[in-house]
PDB file of C-alpha atoms in Angstrom:
ATOM      1  CA  MET A   1     -10.447   7.867   6.756  1.00  0.00           C
ATOM      2  CA  SER A   2     -12.742   9.727   3.905  1.00  0.00           C
ATOM      3  CA  ASN A   3     -12.379  12.982   5.932  1.00  0.00           C
ATOM      4  CA  GLU A   4      -9.820  15.070   3.981  1.00  0.00           C
ATOM      5  CA  LYS A   5      -8.650  16.621   7.397  1.00  0.00           C
ATOM      6  CA  ASN A   6      -7.195  13.056   8.434  1.00  0.00           C
ATOM      7  CA  LEU A   7      -4.533  13.313   5.763  1.00  0.00           C
ATOM      8  CA  PRO A   8      -1.396  14.494   6.610  1.00  0.00           C
ATOM      9  CA  VAL A   9       0.527  16.962   4.869  1.00  0.00           C
ATOM     10  CA  ILE A  10       3.028  15.394   2.223  1.00  0.00           C
ATOM     11  CA  GLN A  11       5.608  16.811   0.283  1.00  0.00           C
ATOM     12  CA  VAL A  12       7.084  14.000  -1.770  1.00  0.00           C
ATOM     13  CA  THR A  13       9.629  14.950  -4.883  1.00  0.00           C
ATOM     14  CA  LYS A  14       8.801  11.896  -7.294  1.00  0.00           C
ATOM     15  CA  THR A  15       6.268  11.643  -9.941  1.00  0.00           C
ATOM     16  CA  LEU A  16       3.257   9.444 -10.032  1.00  0.00           C
ATOM     17  CA  VAL A  17       1.059   8.392 -13.176  1.00  0.00           C
ATOM     18  CA  VAL A  18      -2.848   8.962 -12.453  1.00  0.00           C
ATOM     19  CA  SER A  19      -5.046   7.770 -15.048  1.00  0.00           C
ATOM     20  CA  GLY A  20      -2.296   8.013 -18.044  1.00  0.00           C
ATOM     21  CA  GLN A  21      -1.095  10.877 -16.927  1.00  0.00           C
ATOM     22  CA  GLN A  22       2.197  12.146 -15.016  1.00  0.00           C
ATOM     23  CA  VAL A  23       1.707  14.286 -12.341  1.00  0.00           C
ATOM     24  CA  SER A  24       4.508  16.191 -10.264  1.00  0.00           C
ATOM     25  CA  LEU A  25       3.967  15.635  -6.852  1.00  0.00           C
ATOM     26  CA  VAL A  26       6.227  18.257  -5.733  1.00  0.00           C
ATOM     27  CA  SER A  27       4.349  21.068  -6.839  1.00  0.00           C
ATOM     28  CA  ARG A  28       0.658  19.726  -5.946  1.00  0.00           C
ATOM     29  CA  GLY A  29       1.629  17.626  -2.961  1.00  0.00           C
ATOM     30  CA  LEU A  30      -1.158  17.212  -0.544  1.00  0.00           C
ATOM     31  CA  ASP A  31      -3.782  18.071  -3.326  1.00  0.00           C
ATOM     32  CA  VAL A  32      -2.827  15.373  -5.589  1.00  0.00           C
ATOM     33  CA  LEU A  33      -2.915  12.494  -2.630  1.00  0.00           C
ATOM     34  CA  LYS A  34      -6.309  13.892  -1.509  1.00  0.00           C
ATOM     35  CA  ARG A  35      -7.716  13.494  -4.931  1.00  0.00           C
ATOM     36  CA  ILE A  36      -5.835   9.921  -5.642  1.00  0.00           C
ATOM     37  CA  SER A  37      -7.189   8.887  -2.318  1.00  0.00           C
ATOM     38  CA  PHE A  38     -11.000  10.069  -2.884  1.00  0.00           C
ATOM     39  CA  ASP A  39     -10.606   8.417  -6.352  1.00  0.00           C
ATOM     40  CA  ALA A  40      -9.435   5.102  -4.795  1.00  0.00           C
ATOM     41  CA  GLN A  41     -12.115   5.291  -2.350  1.00  0.00           C
ATOM     42  CA  ASP A  42     -14.908   6.101  -4.426  1.00  0.00           C
ATOM     43  CA  ASP A  43     -13.873   3.685  -7.502  1.00  0.00           C
ATOM     44  CA  ASN A  44     -13.087   0.894  -5.264  1.00  0.00           C
ATOM     45  CA  ASN A  45     -10.561   0.594  -7.505  1.00  0.00           C
ATOM     46  CA  ALA A  46      -7.653  -1.875  -6.326  1.00  0.00           C
ATOM     47  CA  VAL A  47      -5.093  -0.840  -8.183  1.00  0.00           C
ATOM     48  CA  ARG A  48      -5.517   2.805  -7.656  1.00  0.00           C
ATOM     49  CA  GLN A  49      -5.894   1.721  -3.711  1.00  0.00           C
ATOM     50  CA  TRP A  50      -2.648   0.052  -4.113  1.00  0.00           C
ATOM     51  CA  GLU A  51      -0.926   2.937  -5.612  1.00  0.00           C
ATOM     52  CA  LEU A  52      -1.512   5.146  -2.791  1.00  0.00           C
ATOM     53  CA  GLY A  53      -0.187   2.350   0.042  1.00  0.00           C
ATOM     54  CA  CYS A  54       2.655   2.703  -1.972  1.00  0.00           C
ATOM     55  CA  GLU A  55       3.026   6.576  -2.059  1.00  0.00           C
ATOM     56  CA  TYR A  56       2.391   6.625   1.926  1.00  0.00           C
ATOM     57  CA  MET A  57       5.062   3.582   2.412  1.00  0.00           C
ATOM     58  CA  LYS A  58       7.636   5.201   0.221  1.00  0.00           C
ATOM     59  CA  GLY A  59       7.052   9.132   1.486  1.00  0.00           C
ATOM     60  CA  SER A  60      10.371  10.496   3.376  1.00  0.00           C
ATOM     61  CA  GLU A  61      10.775   9.663   6.807  1.00  0.00           C
ATOM     62  CA  ALA A  62       8.992  12.766   7.977  1.00  0.00           C
ATOM     63  CA  SER A  63       5.842  11.692   5.530  1.00  0.00           C
ATOM     64  CA  ARG A  64       6.154   8.061   5.443  1.00  0.00           C
ATOM     65  CA  ASP A  65       2.684   6.435   7.222  1.00  0.00           C
ATOM     66  CA  TYR A  66       2.501   3.081   7.765  1.00  0.00           C
ATOM     67  CA  GLU A  67      -0.818   3.180   9.001  1.00  0.00           C
ATOM     68  CA  ARG A  68      -2.351   4.753   6.068  1.00  0.00           C
ATOM     69  CA  ALA A  69      -0.614   2.476   3.591  1.00  0.00           C
ATOM     70  CA  PHE A  70      -1.577  -0.560   5.304  1.00  0.00           C
ATOM     71  CA  TYR A  71      -5.174   1.084   5.265  1.00  0.00           C
ATOM     72  CA  TRP A  72      -4.775   1.106   1.304  1.00  0.00           C
ATOM     73  CA  PHE A  73      -3.044  -2.099   0.975  1.00  0.00           C
ATOM     74  CA  CYS A  74      -5.968  -3.653   3.083  1.00  0.00           C
ATOM     75  CA  ASN A  75      -8.792  -2.529   0.811  1.00  0.00           C
ATOM     76  CA  ALA A  76      -6.771  -3.287  -2.278  1.00  0.00           C
ATOM     77  CA  ALA A  77      -5.613  -6.932  -0.901  1.00  0.00           C
ATOM     78  CA  GLU A  78      -9.299  -7.513  -0.177  1.00  0.00           C
ATOM     79  CA  GLN A  79     -10.297  -7.445  -4.113  1.00  0.00           C
ATOM     80  CA  GLY A  80      -7.617  -9.930  -4.527  1.00  0.00           C
ATOM     81  CA  HIS A  81      -4.722  -7.554  -5.497  1.00  0.00           C
ATOM     82  CA  ALA A  82      -1.418  -9.629  -5.529  1.00  0.00           C
ATOM     83  CA  GLU A  83       1.106  -7.028  -4.657  1.00  0.00           C
ATOM     84  CA  ALA A  84      -1.208  -5.680  -1.914  1.00  0.00           C
ATOM     85  CA  GLN A  85      -1.641  -8.869  -0.431  1.00  0.00           C
ATOM     86  CA  PHE A  86       2.222  -9.205  -0.432  1.00  0.00           C
ATOM     87  CA  ALA A  87       2.581  -5.670   1.073  1.00  0.00           C
ATOM     88  CA  LEU A  88       0.572  -6.638   3.996  1.00  0.00           C
ATOM     89  CA  GLY A  89       2.514  -9.682   4.165  1.00  0.00           C
ATOM     90  CA  ALA A  90       5.612  -7.419   4.840  1.00  0.00           C
ATOM     91  CA  LEU A  91       3.679  -4.923   7.057  1.00  0.00           C
ATOM     92  CA  TYR A  92       3.145  -8.300   9.051  1.00  0.00           C
ATOM     93  CA  ALA A  93       5.818  -9.330   9.042  1.00  0.00           C
ATOM     94  CA  ALA A  94       8.444  -6.323   9.837  1.00  0.00           C
ATOM     95  CA  GLY A  95       5.413  -4.989  12.372  1.00  0.00           C
ATOM     96  CA  ASP A  96       5.222  -1.263  10.571  1.00  0.00           C
ATOM     97  CA  GLY A  97       2.554  -0.024  11.279  1.00  0.00           C
ATOM     98  CA  VAL A  98       0.465  -3.060  12.711  1.00  0.00           C
ATOM     99  CA  THR A  99       1.203  -5.615  15.482  1.00  0.00           C
ATOM    100  CA  GLN A 100       4.220  -7.730  14.236  1.00  0.00           C
ATOM    101  CA  ASN A 101       2.317 -11.058  13.197  1.00  0.00           C
ATOM    102  CA  ASP A 102       3.951 -14.193  11.730  1.00  0.00           C
ATOM    103  CA  GLU A 103       0.692 -15.813  11.352  1.00  0.00           C
ATOM    104  CA  LEU A 104      -1.098 -12.785   9.124  1.00  0.00           C
ATOM    105  CA  ALA A 105       2.185 -12.239   7.379  1.00  0.00           C
ATOM    106  CA  VAL A 106       2.541 -15.916   5.957  1.00  0.00           C
ATOM    107  CA  MET A 107      -1.557 -15.648   5.152  1.00  0.00           C
ATOM    108  CA  TRP A 108      -1.152 -12.822   2.992  1.00  0.00           C
ATOM    109  CA  TYR A 109       2.325 -14.493   1.392  1.00  0.00           C
ATOM    110  CA  ARG A 110       0.118 -17.320   0.589  1.00  0.00           C
ATOM    111  CA  LYS A 111      -2.718 -15.396  -0.728  1.00  0.00           C
ATOM    112  CA  ALA A 112      -0.473 -13.399  -2.940  1.00  0.00           C
ATOM    113  CA  ALA A 113       1.559 -16.758  -3.827  1.00  0.00           C
ATOM    114  CA  GLU A 114      -1.433 -18.511  -5.144  1.00  0.00           C
ATOM    115  CA  GLN A 115      -1.730 -15.876  -7.921  1.00  0.00           C
ATOM    116  CA  GLY A 116       1.655 -16.553  -8.698  1.00  0.00           C
ATOM    117  CA  HIS A 117       3.560 -13.431  -6.964  1.00  0.00           C
ATOM    118  CA  ALA A 118       7.253 -14.446  -7.208  1.00  0.00           C
ATOM    119  CA  TRP A 119       8.151 -12.484  -3.963  1.00  0.00           C
ATOM    120  CA  ALA A 120       5.299 -14.038  -2.046  1.00  0.00           C
ATOM    121  CA  ILE A 121       6.483 -17.486  -3.154  1.00  0.00           C
ATOM    122  CA  ARG A 122      10.374 -16.976  -2.110  1.00  0.00           C
ATOM    123  CA  MET A 123       9.333 -15.178   1.139  1.00  0.00           C
ATOM    124  CA  LEU A 124       7.106 -18.555   1.953  1.00  0.00           C
ATOM    125  CA  GLY A 125      10.393 -20.779   0.909  1.00  0.00           C
ATOM    126  CA  GLU A 126      12.457 -19.029   3.200  1.00  0.00           C
ATOM    127  CA  ARG A 127      10.147 -19.201   6.435  1.00  0.00           C
ATOM    128  CA  PRO A 128      10.176 -22.357   8.252  1.00  0.00           C
ATOM    129  CA  GLY A 129       7.335 -24.189   8.608  1.00  0.00           C
ATOM    130  CA  THR A 130       5.105 -23.110   5.548  1.00  0.00           C
TER     131      THR A 130
END
């Protein structure tokens, strides 16, 4: 994933806050995502990794990439980032970018819930046997 040739060309129309500065992704598109990608990987920064996962997950239909979102959420979740843990639970529950797996969904929801993540707690309450 560290090879920038692997990154898809993405055209997005939203503003992202990077290091306290608003960056227009419309005019910069792929360049900004490349920079965030390398920053997230180089810094091992869970927040940046989660943000990048969100960008891949929220892309337009043509640019949405659940597998790349999963990759970045995994990096952040392994560092204890509750939002990323919840996102992994949701991806496993829906089978988006990964093979659908209820056990792994519950595992990641639990990790997020242990940190007080309200939606993870709610999702666990709605699943039988959790």
